[in-house]
Amino acid sequence: MEVLFSISTYFPPLPPPPPPRLPLSKPRFSQPASSRISPISALSFSSLQAVSWRLRLTVPAPCISRNCGEVANNFGVYGDSCRGFWLQKICRASDGLQLDDFKERFSVAFAQLLVWVMLFTSVSFAISSAPSWALNEENLLFLEAWRTIDRAYIDKTFNGQSWFRYRENALRNEPMNTRAETYTAIKKMVATLDDPFTRFLEPEKFKSLRSGTQGALTGVGLSIGYPGGLNKSSSGLMVISAAPGGPAYRAGISSGDVILAIDNSSTESMGIYDAAERLQGLEGSVVELTIQSGTETKHLALKREKVSLNPVKSRLCEIPSSGRDSPRIGYIKLTSFNQNASGAVREAIETLRSNNVNAFILDLRDNSGGLFPEGVEIAKLWLDKGVIVYICDSRGVRDIYDTDGSSAMASSEPLAVLVNKGTASASEILAGALKDNKRAIVFGEPTYGKGKIQSVFQLSDGSGLVVTVARYETPAHTDIDKVGVIPDQPLPTSFPKDEEGFCGCLQDPAAACYVNRAQLFTR
């Protein structure tokens, strides 16, 4: 699950409405109802009658002429045209009228029109502004969440609904007297978007999300997602990856397996964040899983433990050669994109280069993603120039992340990238950037295909929203959502996923997983 971590704790209020103008026809409002304030709602009907009588006595005498433009200009209302309805009627009747009759009839007609417009405006404003009065603290928190989605969400149709109308209806109809009721109203609002990756988090869950991007979780070490790619027909939740060394990994759970039940609760209609919450728990407690692996169904009891998310492992692999200098390959296994990832990869590259490596292998298999900025920073380590990713919204390309080579550390050595169906999100951004810039050859199988980006926003009470803010395209403008990054070449099915077994597949030509150096680094 990829998160573009962008904490935002303050949102300025909506801009004030423009100053009111006295309309000559039925008013048409462009602002939402809750922001209208009536400038004349306090006027009584008797006051309007007084206004009408005063207007009747003080309308200046026009210069009567068959030229409609003169009448218009003398009144200063319609300009130089004859398009005003009342003015046209006056001009057609003006030949048979005396000056005093004209003055009296025009002033009465004009005053009546003005009175009715003011009455209509007053009643309309008074009714429409009533819901915005007396907002309490709970209403304000709901509005803060509404405004966050309004400004950040990628789909400006908001799943085909009027977002302003939803706000007004919710403020009128949804109970928001307690914090629990307000949270329920926010969740109900988010659900109308029908987006599994946009969700509301109570303060404790928001805190847990942040800790997960900072290096440690208590659980069984699984990254999960909705069935996709080769498993579109599967019910339940798909395992994207199992953290190496974690409880799930030791139990033999691997990417592509399907979780059918958690503690005897079916996952068929369970959301991934509800499932993630069930998988986490107190250290030492037990969670029971029903797993479908191929045609086999397994029932497993796993003990939760502190899963350290150390994102990088590396290994120097020396290949036997008949020449004097044996090829030396630096292997880097990147398992997640937490906030330590780019620094750990940089350190691994420095260590391997100090051992005079001739080439690199970057293993992104079973890496389910993480922080978007970390993926971009790691790409910069390998590229001397070029686009890394395009960020797109409903109107097209919104932003471009590229590099000028100032952060590059290993931009010239041959590079191979390993991927599989557990490679997702930020991993796909990195693999796509290296492939499209022709910096690396990609080996393996099509990746998971998560092409959406979420931002995390903290609300004023410590709760938070994770909002889908954009989709991304690779440097070749490929939208990989639900498709994935397509590798250049396959890997042997028996190719190991750990750094220890990796070297054996490069060193022993008799091994079933053997891949020679020429295959890895030649297009």
XYZ file of C-alpha atoms in Angstrom:
523
model
C 0.000 0.000 0.000
C 1.598 3.205 -1.182
C 1.263 6.419 0.809
C 2.392 9.840 -0.302
C 2.987 11.187 3.218
C 1.860 14.771 3.266
C 0.651 15.937 6.671
C -1.644 18.924 6.512
C -3.074 20.284 9.743
C -4.604 23.608 8.725
C -7.006 24.611 6.032
C -7.935 28.279 5.497
C -11.670 29.111 5.479
C -13.634 29.318 2.282
C -13.411 32.795 0.652
C -16.162 35.291 1.668
C -19.053 35.824 -0.746
C -18.905 38.869 -3.063
C -20.781 42.024 -1.931
C -24.489 41.836 -2.805
C -25.828 43.703 -5.826
C -29.419 44.713 -6.428
C -30.645 42.406 -9.224
C -33.142 43.342 -11.946
C -34.200 39.752 -12.548
C -34.436 36.479 -10.689
C -31.094 35.994 -8.922
C -28.857 33.103 -9.984
C -26.402 31.987 -7.315
C -23.032 30.419 -8.003
C -22.071 30.068 -4.350
C -23.182 27.191 -2.108
C -26.228 27.800 0.021
C -24.354 27.621 3.310
C -22.183 30.624 2.431
C -25.031 33.022 1.471
C -25.819 35.844 3.909
C -28.898 37.985 3.248
C -28.180 41.729 3.317
C -31.877 42.580 3.532
C -33.452 39.684 5.386
C -34.315 41.981 8.303
C -36.456 44.324 6.184
C -40.157 44.127 6.976
C -42.898 44.348 4.385
C -43.921 47.818 5.653
C -40.308 48.969 5.182
C -40.437 47.791 1.580
C -43.694 49.702 1.053
C -41.980 52.822 2.331
C -39.139 52.225 -0.098
C -41.671 51.821 -2.931
C -43.427 55.115 -2.069
C -40.110 56.954 -1.747
C -38.990 55.700 -5.146
C -42.269 56.814 -6.654
C -41.725 60.361 -5.436
C -38.062 60.685 -6.354
C -37.676 59.118 -9.806
C -36.163 61.854 -12.029
C -38.136 63.032 -15.002
C -36.793 61.608 -18.233
C -36.610 63.485 -21.488
C -39.467 61.839 -23.421
C -38.399 60.932 -26.914
C -39.088 58.353 -29.556
C -35.394 57.487 -29.163
C -35.311 54.668 -26.627
C -31.621 55.265 -25.954
C -32.380 58.701 -24.471
C -34.896 57.292 -21.996
C -32.404 54.587 -21.050
C -29.557 56.999 -20.482
C -31.632 59.415 -18.422
C -32.556 56.654 -16.011
C -29.032 55.220 -15.966
C -30.352 51.664 -15.789
C -30.246 49.974 -19.143
C -27.344 51.694 -20.925
C -27.690 52.327 -24.657
C -29.874 49.342 -25.574
C -33.625 48.747 -25.818
C -33.441 45.210 -24.497
C -35.021 45.888 -21.093
C -38.530 44.503 -20.963
C -40.043 47.426 -19.059
C -38.267 50.003 -21.148
C -39.585 48.513 -24.403
C -43.154 48.738 -23.106
C -42.604 52.358 -22.092
C -41.229 53.292 -25.525
C -44.140 51.711 -27.366
C -46.672 53.644 -25.247
C -44.784 56.922 -25.001
C -46.452 58.597 -28.011
C -49.849 58.697 -26.278
C -48.666 59.674 -22.815
C -48.318 63.031 -21.175
C -45.150 63.721 -19.200
C -46.850 63.499 -15.788
C -48.657 60.253 -16.695
C -45.429 58.750 -17.896
C -43.570 59.733 -14.742
C -46.243 58.280 -12.493
C -46.744 55.020 -14.387
C -43.045 54.352 -14.837
C -42.189 55.075 -11.215
C -44.984 52.799 -9.984
C -43.972 49.966 -12.338
C -40.294 50.287 -11.504
C -40.940 50.452 -7.752
C -43.211 47.384 -7.869
C -40.599 45.415 -9.755
C -37.914 46.419 -7.254
C -40.107 45.514 -4.269
C -40.872 42.022 -5.605
C -37.198 41.347 -6.397
C -36.194 42.440 -2.882
C -38.916 40.300 -1.312
C -37.887 37.232 -3.329
C -34.206 37.774 -2.538
C -34.901 38.275 1.169
C -36.984 35.099 1.508
C -34.552 33.032 -0.600
C -31.532 34.175 1.395
C -33.256 33.747 4.742
C -34.285 30.169 3.957
C -31.021 29.069 2.355
C -28.785 30.487 5.068
C -30.599 28.912 7.972
C -28.574 25.604 7.998
C -25.251 27.438 8.327
C -26.163 29.087 11.616
C -25.034 27.668 14.949
C -22.395 25.165 13.789
C -20.981 23.235 16.727
C -17.539 21.703 17.195
C -18.595 18.376 15.691
C -20.001 20.086 12.599
C -16.707 21.929 12.145
C -14.703 18.686 12.268
C -17.022 17.173 9.652
C -16.566 20.263 7.465
C -12.781 19.993 7.859
C -12.905 16.421 6.531
C -15.288 17.424 3.735
C -13.018 20.306 2.686
C -9.939 18.050 2.697
C -11.556 15.647 0.240
C -13.009 18.529 -1.791
C -9.541 19.992 -2.355
C -7.452 16.838 -2.703
C -9.528 14.027 -4.254
C -8.560 13.013 -7.789
C -12.114 12.575 -9.117
C -13.743 16.008 -9.238
C -17.128 14.430 -10.016
C -16.877 12.741 -6.599
C -18.247 9.490 -8.001
C -20.979 11.309 -9.911
C -22.553 13.256 -7.042
C -22.924 16.895 -6.039
C -20.302 17.280 -3.318
C -21.741 20.605 -2.103
C -25.244 19.159 -1.873
C -23.928 16.177 0.098
C -22.388 18.587 2.623
C -25.659 20.467 3.090
C -27.740 17.305 3.412
C -25.300 15.780 5.912
C -25.300 18.888 8.101
C -29.104 18.857 8.140
C -29.730 15.140 8.531
C -26.716 13.338 10.044
C -26.515 13.300 13.860
C -23.285 14.944 15.021
C -23.706 15.481 18.730
C -20.798 13.296 19.868
C -17.378 12.529 18.426
C -18.433 8.947 17.659
C -21.417 10.218 15.658
C -19.180 12.639 13.767
C -16.734 9.847 12.885
C -19.664 7.768 11.620
C -20.842 10.691 9.461
C -17.329 11.138 7.998
C -17.023 7.418 7.223
C -20.439 7.474 5.555
C -19.325 10.441 3.448
C -16.081 8.720 2.404
C -17.994 5.542 1.498
C -19.981 7.440 -1.150
C -16.760 7.798 -3.187
C -16.601 4.000 -3.647
C -12.788 4.119 -3.497
C -11.166 1.324 -1.429
C -7.966 3.344 -0.973
C -9.607 6.512 0.380
C -10.568 6.073 4.015
C -10.947 7.750 7.398
C -8.762 6.802 10.366
C -9.551 7.427 14.026
C -6.632 8.889 16.041
C -5.249 5.497 17.163
C -5.404 4.028 13.664
C -3.807 7.142 12.220
C -0.988 6.833 14.740
C -0.567 3.157 13.799
C -0.345 4.062 10.109
C 2.430 6.539 10.802
C 4.354 4.030 12.909
C 4.118 1.542 10.044
C 5.965 3.920 7.731
C 8.613 4.549 10.373
C 10.009 1.065 10.731
C 8.130 -1.419 12.940
C 4.759 -3.133 13.353
C 3.380 -5.795 15.683
C 1.673 -8.440 13.570
C 2.456 -11.389 11.326
C 4.390 -9.585 8.567
C 1.889 -9.625 5.683
C 1.177 -7.033 3.002
C -2.278 -7.596 1.541
C -4.407 -6.243 -1.286
C -7.499 -6.926 -3.331
C -7.306 -9.777 -5.845
C -5.979 -8.516 -9.162
C -3.960 -9.562 -12.162
C -3.934 -13.340 -12.354
C -6.231 -13.628 -9.328
C -9.118 -11.377 -10.407
C -11.630 -14.193 -9.985
C -10.501 -15.007 -6.436
C -12.644 -14.116 -3.452
C -10.977 -12.991 -0.246
C -7.820 -10.912 0.077
C -4.565 -11.527 -1.744
C -1.152 -11.710 -0.122
C 1.113 -9.218 -1.888
C 4.164 -10.163 0.127
C 5.346 -11.728 3.385
C 8.109 -9.926 5.264
C 11.276 -12.065 5.225
C 11.793 -13.689 8.615
C 8.311 -12.783 9.884
C 5.715 -15.241 11.246
C 3.815 -15.504 7.931
C 7.026 -16.003 5.951
C 8.178 -18.786 8.280
C 4.771 -20.483 7.944
C 5.217 -20.696 4.168
C 2.763 -17.960 3.122
C 3.894 -16.310 -0.131
C 2.743 -13.706 -2.655
C -0.328 -14.760 -4.588
C -1.831 -16.770 -1.731
C -5.388 -15.815 -0.775
C -6.589 -15.166 2.792
C -10.058 -16.715 3.057
C -10.695 -16.012 6.759
C -9.142 -14.244 9.761
C -10.123 -15.670 13.157
C -13.006 -17.529 11.449
C -14.375 -14.292 9.905
C -14.699 -14.540 6.123
C -12.704 -11.987 4.114
C -15.015 -12.155 1.084
C -16.522 -8.725 1.811
C -13.824 -7.518 4.238
C -11.878 -4.337 3.431
C -8.093 -4.473 3.399
C -7.801 -1.971 6.251
C -10.248 -3.877 8.423
C -8.197 -7.011 7.671
C -4.912 -5.248 8.466
C -6.326 -4.149 11.819
C -7.342 -7.739 12.622
C -3.885 -9.059 11.698
C -2.160 -6.635 14.068
C -2.406 -6.971 17.815
C -0.549 -7.448 21.056
C 2.862 -9.038 20.809
C 2.598 -12.754 21.633
C -1.131 -13.037 20.862
C -2.357 -15.536 18.256
C -4.324 -14.973 15.052
C -5.846 -17.832 13.059
C -5.745 -17.673 9.248
C -7.361 -19.745 6.524
C -5.094 -19.596 3.477
C -5.632 -20.855 -0.050
C -2.324 -21.615 -1.752
C -2.985 -22.910 -5.252
C -5.448 -25.766 -4.808
C -4.468 -26.352 -1.168
C -6.331 -24.808 1.786
C -4.352 -24.368 4.988
C -5.423 -23.451 8.516
C -2.623 -21.656 10.369
C -2.263 -20.213 13.865
C 0.387 -17.461 13.862
C 1.817 -15.698 16.879
C 2.104 -11.949 16.489
C 5.515 -10.420 17.019
C 7.397 -7.214 16.478
C 8.230 -7.215 12.785
C 11.235 -5.030 12.097
C 10.934 -3.382 8.724
C 14.634 -3.151 7.936
C 14.174 -2.387 4.253
C 17.535 -3.419 2.754
C 19.795 -6.466 2.661
C 22.869 -6.666 0.457
C 25.434 -9.216 -0.618
C 28.597 -9.297 -2.716
C 28.635 -12.230 -5.120
C 31.877 -13.160 -6.887
C 31.466 -15.179 -10.110
C 34.164 -17.761 -10.990
C 36.053 -16.810 -14.146
C 38.947 -18.124 -16.171
C 40.435 -14.636 -16.343
C 42.500 -12.857 -13.719
C 39.654 -10.604 -12.532
C 36.467 -12.405 -11.535
C 33.193 -10.520 -12.072
C 31.834 -9.115 -8.809
C 28.085 -8.490 -8.588
C 26.426 -6.436 -5.870
C 23.011 -7.785 -4.847
C 20.560 -5.418 -3.072
C 17.236 -6.709 -1.720
C 14.755 -3.881 -1.043
C 11.697 -5.072 0.907
C 9.744 -1.851 1.625
C 9.728 1.912 1.144
C 9.615 3.217 4.677
C 11.330 6.443 5.693
C 14.683 4.637 6.060
C 14.686 3.094 2.583
C 16.605 5.594 0.439
C 19.303 6.046 3.088
C 19.707 2.267 3.459
C 20.021 1.768 -0.318
C 22.591 4.568 -0.520
C 24.606 2.917 2.244
C 24.430 -0.480 0.509
C 25.660 1.002 -2.792
C 28.570 2.712 -1.030
C 29.585 -0.532 0.710
C 29.411 -2.614 -2.471
C 31.286 -0.044 -4.568
C 34.058 0.001 -2.018
C 34.400 -3.736 -2.835
C 34.847 -2.941 -6.542
C 31.621 -4.439 -7.868
C 31.224 -4.595 -11.666
C 27.393 -4.698 -11.769
C 24.282 -4.510 -9.571
C 21.100 -6.514 -9.114
C 18.177 -4.728 -7.427
C 15.604 -7.214 -6.120
C 12.087 -5.706 -5.764
C 10.204 -9.003 -5.557
C 7.482 -9.052 -2.886
C 8.016 -5.344 -2.178
C 4.498 -3.954 -1.732
C 5.543 -0.302 -1.748
C 5.330 2.395 0.908
C 6.287 6.056 0.840
C 6.160 7.590 -2.634
C 9.022 10.102 -2.042
C 11.349 7.262 -1.056
C 10.720 5.561 -4.403
C 11.614 8.763 -6.236
C 14.786 9.292 -4.175
C 15.986 5.732 -4.807
C 15.440 6.157 -8.561
C 17.707 9.225 -8.458
C 20.558 7.071 -7.124
C 20.593 5.038 -10.348
C 19.798 7.648 -13.026
C 22.068 10.343 -14.433
C 19.086 12.186 -15.942
C 15.515 11.687 -17.076
C 11.887 11.592 -15.976
C 11.083 9.303 -13.051
C 7.291 9.501 -12.989
C 4.395 11.630 -14.192
C 1.714 12.509 -11.647
C -1.697 12.840 -13.324
C -5.145 13.882 -12.232
C -8.492 14.104 -14.022
C -7.160 16.893 -16.263
C -3.920 15.188 -17.309
C -0.297 15.555 -16.190
C -0.177 17.610 -13.003
C 3.469 17.209 -12.002
C 6.696 15.685 -13.232
C 9.381 14.125 -11.057
C 12.740 13.940 -12.793
C 16.431 14.040 -12.009
C 19.448 15.964 -13.297
C 21.928 13.393 -12.021
C 23.097 15.387 -8.995
C 22.056 12.546 -6.641
C 23.334 9.674 -8.796
C 25.701 7.155 -7.207
C 25.586 4.184 -9.573
C 24.464 5.431 -12.974
C 26.972 3.620 -15.182
C 27.330 0.027 -13.911
C 25.133 -2.665 -15.538
C 21.881 -3.087 -13.587
C 19.222 -5.807 -13.490
C 15.902 -5.425 -11.628
C 13.906 -8.430 -10.367
C 10.093 -8.159 -10.016
C 7.088 -10.412 -9.450
C 3.344 -10.138 -8.779
C 4.151 -8.996 -5.230
C 5.950 -5.907 -6.586
C 3.492 -3.047 -6.086
C 3.021 0.692 -5.840
C 6.276 2.597 -5.153
C 8.190 -0.504 -6.311
C 6.423 -0.263 -9.657
C 7.308 3.423 -9.950
C 10.980 2.552 -9.427
C 10.971 -0.447 -11.778
C 9.090 1.519 -14.465
C 11.506 4.463 -14.251
C 14.592 2.250 -14.600
C 13.032 0.286 -17.457
C 11.706 3.222 -19.502
C 14.950 5.170 -19.151
C 16.784 2.056 -20.415
C 18.879 2.090 -17.276
C 18.086 -1.531 -16.323
C 16.803 -4.825 -17.690
C 13.718 -6.035 -15.807
C 13.368 -9.762 -15.061
C 10.487 -11.747 -13.607
C 6.699 -11.596 -14.060
C 4.141 -8.762 -14.439
C 3.843 -6.697 -11.276
C 0.721 -6.125 -9.140
C -0.581 -3.022 -10.944
C -1.382 -0.340 -8.346
C -1.217 2.940 -10.217
C -2.914 5.257 -7.701
C -1.258 7.567 -5.192
C -2.679 8.468 -1.780
C -1.869 11.400 0.484
C -2.254 11.330 4.258
C -3.914 14.330 5.940
C -4.096 14.849 9.693
C -7.278 16.455 11.022
C -7.368 18.858 13.953
C -8.412 16.235 16.542
C -5.622 13.760 15.662
C -7.679 11.626 13.301
C -6.743 11.450 9.636
C -7.775 10.885 6.053
C -5.989 8.846 3.414
C -7.126 10.290 0.090
C -6.463 9.181 -3.483
C -4.963 12.341 -4.952
C -3.505 11.206 -8.282
C -2.542 8.391 -10.580
C 0.888 7.980 -12.073
C 2.366 7.123 -15.430
C 5.832 5.774 -16.135
C 8.298 7.886 -18.191
C 6.900 6.240 -21.367
C 3.391 7.436 -20.313
C 2.278 3.906 -19.425
C -0.624 3.704 -16.976
C 0.135 0.492 -15.086
C -3.013 0.487 -12.887
C -4.431 -3.077 -12.830
C -1.886 -4.045 -15.525
C 1.530 -3.795 -13.883
C 5.048 -3.329 -15.237
C 5.790 -5.922 -17.905
C 9.325 -7.377 -17.520
C 11.816 -7.620 -20.381
C 12.605 -11.272 -19.654
C 11.295 -14.051 -17.346
C 13.248 -15.573 -14.475
C 13.553 -19.318 -13.823
C 10.683 -20.332 -11.533
C 13.154 -21.792 -9.071
C 15.174 -18.580 -8.738
C 15.566 -17.996 -4.963
C 14.259 -14.930 -3.147
C 16.918 -14.747 -0.460
C 20.392 -13.297 -0.764
C 22.069 -16.536 0.292
C 20.603 -18.660 -2.487
C 21.062 -15.913 -5.065
C 24.808 -16.326 -5.447
C 24.493 -20.084 -6.006
C 22.291 -19.498 -9.058
C 24.976 -17.309 -10.606
C 27.948 -19.475 -9.661
C 26.762 -23.040 -10.466
C 25.954 -23.737 -14.153
C 24.414 -27.082 -13.127
C 21.801 -25.443 -10.857
C 18.178 -25.421 -12.068
C 18.008 -21.687 -11.328
C 21.272 -20.862 -13.135
C 21.395 -17.514 -14.948
C 24.688 -16.452 -16.477
C 26.039 -12.944 -16.285
C 25.501 -12.255 -19.987
C 21.792 -13.045 -19.673
C 21.353 -10.667 -16.753
C 22.994 -7.583 -18.200
C 22.540 -7.831 -21.980
C 19.388 -6.734 -23.780
